[in-house]
Amino acid sequence: YSDGILSINFTEMTAALAGESVAFTPLEYRLLKVLVKNPQIVLTRQVLLEKLWDADGNFVDEHALTAAISRVRGKIEVNGQQYIKTVYGMGYMWIGGLKK
């Protein structure tokens, strides 16, 4: 994914924001990948939880999902850019760098 400001290489698990390296946890990369691969689609919390269930059977609960979304936003949503929209009562949607 690249929009000129944020670039994410999911294969190498690297990311940069305005040319500066950004570190994500493996869970945050998986979360970003699910969101980026489904732009402009509301992904319910349940769908995100199911997608983030890894091969080891580690389950991410709703509070961990909320915290992960918050951490990702804190790392990429700067200077008025918004990448993840909360759809209240539903889930989240990747909107890809719109100005707030």
PDB file of N, CA and C in Angstrom:
ATOM      1  N   TYR A   1       0.849  -1.174   0.000  1.00  0.00           N
ATOM      2  CA  TYR A   1       0.000   0.000   0.000  1.00  0.00           C
ATOM      3  C   TYR A   1       0.889   1.229   0.000  1.00  0.00           C
ATOM      4  N   SER A   2       0.526   2.208  -0.808  1.00  0.00           N
ATOM      5  CA  SER A   2       1.232   3.491  -0.776  1.00  0.00           C
ATOM      6  C   SER A   2       0.305   4.578  -1.291  1.00  0.00           C
ATOM      7  N   ASP A   3       0.254   5.681  -0.560  1.00  0.00           N
ATOM      8  CA  ASP A   3      -0.556   6.812  -1.002  1.00  0.00           C
ATOM      9  C   ASP A   3       0.264   8.102  -1.126  1.00  0.00           C
ATOM     10  N   GLY A   4       1.588   7.959  -1.103  1.00  0.00           N
ATOM     11  CA  GLY A   4       2.452   9.123  -1.195  1.00  0.00           C
ATOM     12  C   GLY A   4       2.886   9.651   0.167  1.00  0.00           C
ATOM     13  N   ILE A   5       2.125   9.337   1.200  1.00  0.00           N
ATOM     14  CA  ILE A   5       2.485   9.740   2.561  1.00  0.00           C
ATOM     15  C   ILE A   5       2.793   8.498   3.391  1.00  0.00           C
ATOM     16  N   LEU A   6       1.874   7.552   3.356  1.00  0.00           N
ATOM     17  CA  LEU A   6       2.025   6.297   4.091  1.00  0.00           C
ATOM     18  C   LEU A   6       2.324   5.181   3.099  1.00  0.00           C
ATOM     19  N   SER A   7       3.358   4.403   3.392  1.00  0.00           N
ATOM     20  CA  SER A   7       3.631   3.218   2.576  1.00  0.00           C
ATOM     21  C   SER A   7       3.837   2.035   3.516  1.00  0.00           C
ATOM     22  N   ILE A   8       3.205   0.906   3.133  1.00  0.00           N
ATOM     23  CA  ILE A   8       3.281  -0.307   3.942  1.00  0.00           C
ATOM     24  C   ILE A   8       3.635  -1.462   3.026  1.00  0.00           C
ATOM     25  N   ASN A   9       4.695  -2.178   3.374  1.00  0.00           N
ATOM     26  CA  ASN A   9       5.081  -3.379   2.645  1.00  0.00           C
ATOM     27  C   ASN A   9       4.712  -4.556   3.540  1.00  0.00           C
ATOM     28  N   PHE A  10       3.625  -5.246   3.184  1.00  0.00           N
ATOM     29  CA  PHE A  10       3.144  -6.332   4.029  1.00  0.00           C
ATOM     30  C   PHE A  10       4.024  -7.569   3.935  1.00  0.00           C
ATOM     31  N   THR A  11       4.721  -7.746   2.827  1.00  0.00           N
ATOM     32  CA  THR A  11       5.611  -8.899   2.673  1.00  0.00           C
ATOM     33  C   THR A  11       6.817  -8.780   3.598  1.00  0.00           C
ATOM     34  N   GLU A  12       7.419  -7.598   3.620  1.00  0.00           N
ATOM     35  CA  GLU A  12       8.611  -7.368   4.444  1.00  0.00           C
ATOM     36  C   GLU A  12       8.268  -6.865   5.845  1.00  0.00           C
ATOM     37  N   MET A  13       6.981  -6.572   6.079  1.00  0.00           N
ATOM     38  CA  MET A  13       6.518  -6.011   7.345  1.00  0.00           C
ATOM     39  C   MET A  13       7.301  -4.744   7.708  1.00  0.00           C
ATOM     40  N   THR A  14       7.322  -3.822   6.757  1.00  0.00           N
ATOM     41  CA  THR A  14       7.933  -2.517   6.972  1.00  0.00           C
ATOM     42  C   THR A  14       6.913  -1.438   6.603  1.00  0.00           C
ATOM     43  N   ALA A  15       7.071  -0.276   7.198  1.00  0.00           N
ATOM     44  CA  ALA A  15       6.179   0.833   6.915  1.00  0.00           C
ATOM     45  C   ALA A  15       6.923   2.143   7.106  1.00  0.00           C
ATOM     46  N   ALA A  16       6.452   3.156   6.385  1.00  0.00           N
ATOM     47  CA  ALA A  16       7.028   4.491   6.519  1.00  0.00           C
ATOM     48  C   ALA A  16       5.921   5.529   6.376  1.00  0.00           C
ATOM     49  N   LEU A  17       6.030   6.578   7.153  1.00  0.00           N
ATOM     50  CA  LEU A  17       5.102   7.694   7.096  1.00  0.00           C
ATOM     51  C   LEU A  17       5.924   8.930   6.797  1.00  0.00           C
ATOM     52  N   ALA A  18       5.656   9.548   5.656  1.00  0.00           N
ATOM     53  CA  ALA A  18       6.409  10.728   5.209  1.00  0.00           C
ATOM     54  C   ALA A  18       7.911  10.461   5.238  1.00  0.00           C
ATOM     55  N   GLY A  19       8.312   9.251   4.823  1.00  0.00           N
ATOM     56  CA  GLY A  19       9.714   8.894   4.735  1.00  0.00           C
ATOM     57  C   GLY A  19      10.336   8.391   6.032  1.00  0.00           C
ATOM     58  N   GLU A  20       9.615   8.506   7.139  1.00  0.00           N
ATOM     59  CA  GLU A  20      10.119   8.047   8.436  1.00  0.00           C
ATOM     60  C   GLU A  20       9.586   6.651   8.728  1.00  0.00           C
ATOM     61  N   SER A  21      10.467   5.774   9.179  1.00  0.00           N
ATOM     62  CA  SER A  21      10.079   4.403   9.496  1.00  0.00           C
ATOM     63  C   SER A  21       9.059   4.375  10.636  1.00  0.00           C
ATOM     64  N   VAL A  22       8.070   3.500  10.487  1.00  0.00           N
ATOM     65  CA  VAL A  22       7.044   3.308  11.515  1.00  0.00           C
ATOM     66  C   VAL A  22       7.057   1.831  11.895  1.00  0.00           C
ATOM     67  N   ALA A  23       7.097   1.549  13.190  1.00  0.00           N
ATOM     68  CA  ALA A  23       7.128   0.163  13.658  1.00  0.00           C
ATOM     69  C   ALA A  23       5.731  -0.282  14.080  1.00  0.00           C
ATOM     70  N   PHE A  24       5.315  -1.431  13.564  1.00  0.00           N
ATOM     71  CA  PHE A  24       4.053  -2.046  13.942  1.00  0.00           C
ATOM     72  C   PHE A  24       4.323  -3.433  14.497  1.00  0.00           C
ATOM     73  N   THR A  25       3.466  -3.889  15.386  1.00  0.00           N
ATOM     74  CA  THR A  25       3.545  -5.258  15.870  1.00  0.00           C
ATOM     75  C   THR A  25       2.976  -6.182  14.800  1.00  0.00           C
ATOM     76  N   PRO A  26       3.247  -7.486  14.885  1.00  0.00           N
ATOM     77  CA  PRO A  26       2.647  -8.415  13.907  1.00  0.00           C
ATOM     78  C   PRO A  26       1.115  -8.320  13.884  1.00  0.00           C
ATOM     79  N   LEU A  27       0.482  -8.166  15.036  1.00  0.00           N
ATOM     80  CA  LEU A  27      -0.970  -8.008  15.076  1.00  0.00           C
ATOM     81  C   LEU A  27      -1.403  -6.752  14.337  1.00  0.00           C
ATOM     82  N   GLU A  28      -0.681  -5.649  14.543  1.00  0.00           N
ATOM     83  CA  GLU A  28      -1.024  -4.399  13.864  1.00  0.00           C
ATOM     84  C   GLU A  28      -0.864  -4.525  12.357  1.00  0.00           C
ATOM     85  N   TYR A  29       0.175  -5.245  11.890  1.00  0.00           N
ATOM     86  CA  TYR A  29       0.321  -5.474  10.449  1.00  0.00           C
ATOM     87  C   TYR A  29      -0.848  -6.280   9.907  1.00  0.00           C
ATOM     88  N   ARG A  30      -1.259  -7.322  10.632  1.00  0.00           N
ATOM     89  CA  ARG A  30      -2.393  -8.136  10.174  1.00  0.00           C
ATOM     90  C   ARG A  30      -3.663  -7.297  10.118  1.00  0.00           C
ATOM     91  N   LEU A  31      -3.872  -6.466  11.126  1.00  0.00           N
ATOM     92  CA  LEU A  31      -5.028  -5.580  11.160  1.00  0.00           C
ATOM     93  C   LEU A  31      -5.007  -4.614   9.973  1.00  0.00           C
ATOM     94  N   LEU A  32      -3.860  -3.986   9.757  1.00  0.00           N
ATOM     95  CA  LEU A  32      -3.735  -3.070   8.623  1.00  0.00           C
ATOM     96  C   LEU A  32      -3.984  -3.775   7.297  1.00  0.00           C
ATOM     97  N   LYS A  33      -3.460  -4.981   7.158  1.00  0.00           N
ATOM     98  CA  LYS A  33      -3.620  -5.719   5.901  1.00  0.00           C
ATOM     99  C   LYS A  33      -5.091  -6.000   5.616  1.00  0.00           C
ATOM    100  N   VAL A  34      -5.824  -6.428   6.636  1.00  0.00           N
ATOM    101  CA  VAL A  34      -7.254  -6.694   6.455  1.00  0.00           C
ATOM    102  C   VAL A  34      -7.980  -5.411   6.049  1.00  0.00           C
ATOM    103  N   LEU A  35      -7.678  -4.310   6.722  1.00  0.00           N
ATOM    104  CA  LEU A  35      -8.335  -3.041   6.405  1.00  0.00           C
ATOM    105  C   LEU A  35      -7.973  -2.546   5.004  1.00  0.00           C
ATOM    106  N   VAL A  36      -6.682  -2.561   4.677  1.00  0.00           N
ATOM    107  CA  VAL A  36      -6.215  -2.051   3.383  1.00  0.00           C
ATOM    108  C   VAL A  36      -6.766  -2.875   2.216  1.00  0.00           C
ATOM    109  N   LYS A  37      -6.883  -4.186   2.412  1.00  0.00           N
ATOM    110  CA  LYS A  37      -7.385  -5.065   1.344  1.00  0.00           C
ATOM    111  C   LYS A  37      -8.891  -4.924   1.132  1.00  0.00           C
ATOM    112  N   ASN A  38      -9.567  -4.206   2.024  1.00  0.00           N
ATOM    113  CA  ASN A  38     -11.015  -4.010   1.924  1.00  0.00           C
ATOM    114  C   ASN A  38     -11.372  -2.528   2.040  1.00  0.00           C
ATOM    115  N   PRO A  39     -10.833  -1.692   1.146  1.00  0.00           N
ATOM    116  CA  PRO A  39     -11.066  -0.248   1.267  1.00  0.00           C
ATOM    117  C   PRO A  39     -12.535   0.112   1.077  1.00  0.00           C
ATOM    118  N   GLN A  40     -12.964   1.106   1.818  1.00  0.00           N
ATOM    119  CA  GLN A  40     -14.323   1.647   1.723  1.00  0.00           C
ATOM    120  C   GLN A  40     -15.403   0.619   2.052  1.00  0.00           C
ATOM    121  N   ILE A  41     -15.031  -0.460   2.744  1.00  0.00           N
ATOM    122  CA  ILE A  41     -15.991  -1.480   3.170  1.00  0.00           C
ATOM    123  C   ILE A  41     -15.991  -1.502   4.695  1.00  0.00           C
ATOM    124  N   VAL A  42     -17.174  -1.430   5.277  1.00  0.00           N
ATOM    125  CA  VAL A  42     -17.267  -1.501   6.735  1.00  0.00           C
ATOM    126  C   VAL A  42     -16.998  -2.942   7.155  1.00  0.00           C
ATOM    127  N   LEU A  43     -15.953  -3.121   7.947  1.00  0.00           N
ATOM    128  CA  LEU A  43     -15.623  -4.434   8.490  1.00  0.00           C
ATOM    129  C   LEU A  43     -16.105  -4.454   9.930  1.00  0.00           C
ATOM    130  N   THR A  44     -17.023  -5.373  10.218  1.00  0.00           N
ATOM    131  CA  THR A  44     -17.560  -5.441  11.576  1.00  0.00           C
ATOM    132  C   THR A  44     -16.475  -5.894  12.538  1.00  0.00           C
ATOM    133  N   ARG A  45     -16.694  -5.620  13.787  1.00  0.00           N
ATOM    134  CA  ARG A  45     -15.746  -6.049  14.816  1.00  0.00           C
ATOM    135  C   ARG A  45     -15.605  -7.565  14.774  1.00  0.00           C
ATOM    136  N   GLN A  46     -16.723  -8.275  14.551  1.00  0.00           N
ATOM    137  CA  GLN A  46     -16.693  -9.736  14.510  1.00  0.00           C
ATOM    138  C   GLN A  46     -15.823 -10.227  13.352  1.00  0.00           C
ATOM    139  N   VAL A  47     -15.964  -9.624  12.178  1.00  0.00           N
ATOM    140  CA  VAL A  47     -15.149 -10.021  11.020  1.00  0.00           C
ATOM    141  C   VAL A  47     -13.670  -9.775  11.322  1.00  0.00           C
ATOM    142  N   LEU A  48     -13.360  -8.622  11.884  1.00  0.00           N
ATOM    143  CA  LEU A  48     -11.964  -8.316  12.212  1.00  0.00           C
ATOM    144  C   LEU A  48     -11.416  -9.308  13.235  1.00  0.00           C
ATOM    145  N   LEU A  49     -12.209  -9.633  14.247  1.00  0.00           N
ATOM    146  CA  LEU A  49     -11.755 -10.596  15.247  1.00  0.00           C
ATOM    147  C   LEU A  49     -11.482 -11.954  14.606  1.00  0.00           C
ATOM    148  N   GLU A  50     -12.360 -12.384  13.694  1.00  0.00           N
ATOM    149  CA  GLU A  50     -12.169 -13.669  13.019  1.00  0.00           C
ATOM    150  C   GLU A  50     -10.920 -13.656  12.141  1.00  0.00           C
ATOM    151  N   LYS A  51     -10.675 -12.541  11.451  1.00  0.00           N
ATOM    152  CA  LYS A  51      -9.509 -12.437  10.564  1.00  0.00           C
ATOM    153  C   LYS A  51      -8.202 -12.383  11.348  1.00  0.00           C
ATOM    154  N   LEU A  52      -8.264 -11.889  12.578  1.00  0.00           N
ATOM    155  CA  LEU A  52      -7.054 -11.739  13.377  1.00  0.00           C
ATOM    156  C   LEU A  52      -6.752 -12.974  14.224  1.00  0.00           C
ATOM    157  N   TRP A  53      -7.586 -13.989  14.117  1.00  0.00           N
ATOM    158  CA  TRP A  53      -7.348 -15.252  14.824  1.00  0.00           C
ATOM    159  C   TRP A  53      -6.228 -15.955  14.094  1.00  0.00           C
ATOM    160  N   ASP A  54      -5.078 -16.119  14.724  1.00  0.00           N
ATOM    161  CA  ASP A  54      -3.926 -16.675  14.017  1.00  0.00           C
ATOM    162  C   ASP A  54      -3.891 -18.201  14.066  1.00  0.00           C
ATOM    163  N   ALA A  55      -2.935 -18.774  13.381  1.00  0.00           N
ATOM    164  CA  ALA A  55      -2.811 -20.225  13.254  1.00  0.00           C
ATOM    165  C   ALA A  55      -2.565 -20.902  14.598  1.00  0.00           C
ATOM    166  N   ASP A  56      -2.037 -20.168  15.556  1.00  0.00           N
ATOM    167  CA  ASP A  56      -1.776 -20.739  16.877  1.00  0.00           C
ATOM    168  C   ASP A  56      -3.017 -20.737  17.757  1.00  0.00           C
ATOM    169  N   GLY A  57      -4.105 -20.189  17.236  1.00  0.00           N
ATOM    170  CA  GLY A  57      -5.331 -20.147  18.017  1.00  0.00           C
ATOM    171  C   GLY A  57      -5.396 -19.001  19.000  1.00  0.00           C
ATOM    172  N   ASN A  58      -4.494 -18.023  18.861  1.00  0.00           N
ATOM    173  CA  ASN A  58      -4.532 -16.854  19.739  1.00  0.00           C
ATOM    174  C   ASN A  58      -5.686 -15.958  19.303  1.00  0.00           C
ATOM    175  N   PHE A  59      -6.590 -15.706  20.203  1.00  0.00           N
ATOM    176  CA  PHE A  59      -7.770 -14.908  19.874  1.00  0.00           C
ATOM    177  C   PHE A  59      -7.599 -13.502  20.426  1.00  0.00           C
ATOM    178  N   VAL A  60      -7.947 -12.544  19.614  1.00  0.00           N
ATOM    179  CA  VAL A  60      -7.883 -11.144  20.013  1.00  0.00           C
ATOM    180  C   VAL A  60      -9.276 -10.752  20.486  1.00  0.00           C
ATOM    181  N   ASP A  61      -9.414 -10.331  21.734  1.00  0.00           N
ATOM    182  CA  ASP A  61     -10.751  -9.944  22.185  1.00  0.00           C
ATOM    183  C   ASP A  61     -11.070  -8.523  21.737  1.00  0.00           C
ATOM    184  N   GLU A  62     -12.315  -8.124  21.968  1.00  0.00           N
ATOM    185  CA  GLU A  62     -12.770  -6.830  21.465  1.00  0.00           C
ATOM    186  C   GLU A  62     -11.983  -5.663  22.055  1.00  0.00           C
ATOM    187  N   HIS A  63     -11.588  -5.782  23.309  1.00  0.00           N
ATOM    188  CA  HIS A  63     -10.821  -4.694  23.934  1.00  0.00           C
ATOM    189  C   HIS A  63      -9.432  -4.601  23.307  1.00  0.00           C
ATOM    190  N   ALA A  64      -8.833  -5.748  22.994  1.00  0.00           N
ATOM    191  CA  ALA A  64      -7.526  -5.738  22.332  1.00  0.00           C
ATOM    192  C   ALA A  64      -7.650  -5.171  20.925  1.00  0.00           C
ATOM    193  N   LEU A  65      -8.759  -5.456  20.247  1.00  0.00           N
ATOM    194  CA  LEU A  65      -8.994  -4.896  18.911  1.00  0.00           C
ATOM    195  C   LEU A  65      -9.099  -3.382  18.997  1.00  0.00           C
ATOM    196  N   THR A  66      -9.863  -2.882  19.950  1.00  0.00           N
ATOM    197  CA  THR A  66     -10.003  -1.435  20.135  1.00  0.00           C
ATOM    198  C   THR A  66      -8.647  -0.799  20.423  1.00  0.00           C
ATOM    199  N   ALA A  67      -7.865  -1.440  21.271  1.00  0.00           N
ATOM    200  CA  ALA A  67      -6.536  -0.919  21.608  1.00  0.00           C
ATOM    201  C   ALA A  67      -5.617  -0.935  20.390  1.00  0.00           C
ATOM    202  N   ALA A  68      -5.682  -2.003  19.593  1.00  0.00           N
ATOM    203  CA  ALA A  68      -4.838  -2.103  18.393  1.00  0.00           C
ATOM    204  C   ALA A  68      -5.208  -1.016  17.386  1.00  0.00           C
ATOM    205  N   ILE A  69      -6.499  -0.794  17.187  1.00  0.00           N
ATOM    206  CA  ILE A  69      -6.948   0.278  16.283  1.00  0.00           C
ATOM    207  C   ILE A  69      -6.410   1.619  16.779  1.00  0.00           C
ATOM    208  N   SER A  70      -6.508   1.855  18.076  1.00  0.00           N
ATOM    209  CA  SER A  70      -6.034   3.102  18.666  1.00  0.00           C
ATOM    210  C   SER A  70      -4.528   3.279  18.471  1.00  0.00           C
ATOM    211  N   ARG A  71      -3.757   2.201  18.692  1.00  0.00           N
ATOM    212  CA  ARG A  71      -2.297   2.277  18.504  1.00  0.00           C
ATOM    213  C   ARG A  71      -1.947   2.568  17.049  1.00  0.00           C
ATOM    214  N   VAL A  72      -2.614   1.893  16.118  1.00  0.00           N
ATOM    215  CA  VAL A  72      -2.344   2.113  14.692  1.00  0.00           C
ATOM    216  C   VAL A  72      -2.678   3.552  14.319  1.00  0.00           C
ATOM    217  N   ARG A  73      -3.829   4.025  14.763  1.00  0.00           N
ATOM    218  CA  ARG A  73      -4.205   5.416  14.479  1.00  0.00           C
ATOM    219  C   ARG A  73      -3.163   6.389  15.015  1.00  0.00           C
ATOM    220  N   GLY A  74      -2.680   6.142  16.218  1.00  0.00           N
ATOM    221  CA  GLY A  74      -1.681   7.015  16.822  1.00  0.00           C
ATOM    222  C   GLY A  74      -0.391   7.074  16.026  1.00  0.00           C
ATOM    223  N   LYS A  75      -0.091   6.015  15.317  1.00  0.00           N
ATOM    224  CA  LYS A  75       1.146   5.952  14.542  1.00  0.00           C
ATOM    225  C   LYS A  75       1.005   6.553  13.148  1.00  0.00           C
ATOM    226  N   ILE A  76      -0.203   6.496  12.555  1.00  0.00           N
ATOM    227  CA  ILE A  76      -0.330   6.923  11.157  1.00  0.00           C
ATOM    228  C   ILE A  76      -1.227   8.131  10.935  1.00  0.00           C
ATOM    229  N   GLU A  77      -2.101   8.438  11.882  1.00  0.00           N
ATOM    230  CA  GLU A  77      -3.028   9.537  11.654  1.00  0.00           C
ATOM    231  C   GLU A  77      -2.473  10.822  12.271  1.00  0.00           C
ATOM    232  N   VAL A  78      -1.612  11.471  11.487  1.00  0.00           N
ATOM    233  CA  VAL A  78      -0.990  12.719  11.907  1.00  0.00           C
ATOM    234  C   VAL A  78      -1.261  13.788  10.859  1.00  0.00           C
ATOM    235  N   ASN A  79      -1.084  15.041  11.245  1.00  0.00           N
ATOM    236  CA  ASN A  79      -1.254  16.174  10.324  1.00  0.00           C
ATOM    237  C   ASN A  79      -2.611  16.163   9.630  1.00  0.00           C
ATOM    238  N   GLY A  80      -3.647  15.777  10.360  1.00  0.00           N
ATOM    239  CA  GLY A  80      -4.994  15.831   9.799  1.00  0.00           C
ATOM    240  C   GLY A  80      -5.361  14.694   8.875  1.00  0.00           C
ATOM    241  N   GLN A  81      -4.478  13.711   8.719  1.00  0.00           N
ATOM    242  CA  GLN A  81      -4.792  12.554   7.863  1.00  0.00           C
ATOM    243  C   GLN A  81      -5.647  11.572   8.651  1.00  0.00           C
ATOM    244  N   GLN A  82      -6.648  11.003   8.004  1.00  0.00           N
ATOM    245  CA  GLN A  82      -7.449   9.958   8.634  1.00  0.00           C
ATOM    246  C   GLN A  82      -7.447   8.744   7.716  1.00  0.00           C
ATOM    247  N   TYR A  83      -7.067   7.609   8.267  1.00  0.00           N
ATOM    248  CA  TYR A  83      -7.013   6.365   7.493  1.00  0.00           C
ATOM    249  C   TYR A  83      -8.098   5.382   7.887  1.00  0.00           C
ATOM    250  N   ILE A  84      -8.455   5.365   9.155  1.00  0.00           N
ATOM    251  CA  ILE A  84      -9.429   4.398   9.657  1.00  0.00           C
ATOM    252  C   ILE A  84     -10.628   5.161  10.200  1.00  0.00           C
ATOM    253  N   LYS A  85     -11.787   4.859   9.642  1.00  0.00           N
ATOM    254  CA  LYS A  85     -13.014   5.500  10.098  1.00  0.00           C
ATOM    255  C   LYS A  85     -13.770   4.525  10.997  1.00  0.00           C
ATOM    256  N   THR A  86     -14.210   5.009  12.144  1.00  0.00           N
ATOM    257  CA  THR A  86     -15.059   4.215  13.020  1.00  0.00           C
ATOM    258  C   THR A  86     -16.496   4.374  12.552  1.00  0.00           C
ATOM    259  N   VAL A  87     -17.154   3.262  12.304  1.00  0.00           N
ATOM    260  CA  VAL A  87     -18.566   3.276  11.957  1.00  0.00           C
ATOM    261  C   VAL A  87     -19.288   2.787  13.213  1.00  0.00           C
ATOM    262  N   TYR A  88     -19.806   3.727  13.980  1.00  0.00           N
ATOM    263  CA  TYR A  88     -20.344   3.428  15.301  1.00  0.00           C
ATOM    264  C   TYR A  88     -21.434   2.367  15.245  1.00  0.00           C
ATOM    265  N   GLY A  89     -21.310   1.411  16.143  1.00  0.00           N
ATOM    266  CA  GLY A  89     -22.258   0.321  16.224  1.00  0.00           C
ATOM    267  C   GLY A  89     -22.007  -0.778  15.206  1.00  0.00           C
ATOM    268  N   MET A  90     -21.013  -0.593  14.335  1.00  0.00           N
ATOM    269  CA  MET A  90     -20.738  -1.561  13.268  1.00  0.00           C
ATOM    270  C   MET A  90     -19.308  -2.092  13.329  1.00  0.00           C
ATOM    271  N   GLY A  91     -18.335  -1.191  13.089  1.00  0.00           N
ATOM    272  CA  GLY A  91     -16.941  -1.623  13.025  1.00  0.00           C
ATOM    273  C   GLY A  91     -16.056  -0.508  12.512  1.00  0.00           C
ATOM    274  N   TYR A  92     -15.177  -0.873  11.571  1.00  0.00           N
ATOM    275  CA  TYR A  92     -14.189   0.082  11.071  1.00  0.00           C
ATOM    276  C   TYR A  92     -14.093  -0.009   9.554  1.00  0.00           C
ATOM    277  N   MET A  93     -13.628   1.097   8.941  1.00  0.00           N
ATOM    278  CA  MET A  93     -13.488   1.144   7.489  1.00  0.00           C
ATOM    279  C   MET A  93     -12.188   1.875   7.143  1.00  0.00           C
ATOM    280  N   TRP A  94     -11.433   1.319   6.189  1.00  0.00           N
ATOM    281  CA  TRP A  94     -10.211   1.962   5.687  1.00  0.00           C
ATOM    282  C   TRP A  94     -10.634   3.020   4.680  1.00  0.00           C
ATOM    283  N   ILE A  95     -10.300   4.275   4.963  1.00  0.00           N
ATOM    284  CA  ILE A  95     -10.647   5.356   4.053  1.00  0.00           C
ATOM    285  C   ILE A  95      -9.417   5.962   3.392  1.00  0.00           C
ATOM    286  N   GLY A  96      -8.233   5.494   3.779  1.00  0.00           N
ATOM    287  CA  GLY A  96      -7.013   5.796   3.061  1.00  0.00           C
ATOM    288  C   GLY A  96      -6.532   7.214   2.975  1.00  0.00           C
ATOM    289  N   GLY A  97      -6.306   7.873   4.092  1.00  0.00           N
ATOM    290  CA  GLY A  97      -5.591   9.135   4.087  1.00  0.00           C
ATOM    291  C   GLY A  97      -6.396  10.364   3.745  1.00  0.00           C
ATOM    292  N   LEU A  98      -7.668  10.352   4.028  1.00  0.00           N
ATOM    293  CA  LEU A  98      -8.470  11.560   3.794  1.00  0.00           C
ATOM    294  C   LEU A  98      -8.131  12.603   4.851  1.00  0.00           C
ATOM    295  N   LYS A  99      -8.229  13.854   4.464  1.00  0.00           N
ATOM    296  CA  LYS A  99      -8.018  14.945   5.419  1.00  0.00           C
ATOM    297  C   LYS A  99      -9.230  15.059   6.309  1.00  0.00           C
ATOM    298  N   LYS A 100      -8.976  15.261   7.612  1.00  0.00           N
ATOM    299  CA  LYS A 100     -10.095  15.416   8.567  1.00  0.00           C
ATOM    300  C   LYS A 100     -10.769  16.743   8.367  1.00  0.00           C
TER     301      LYS A 100
END
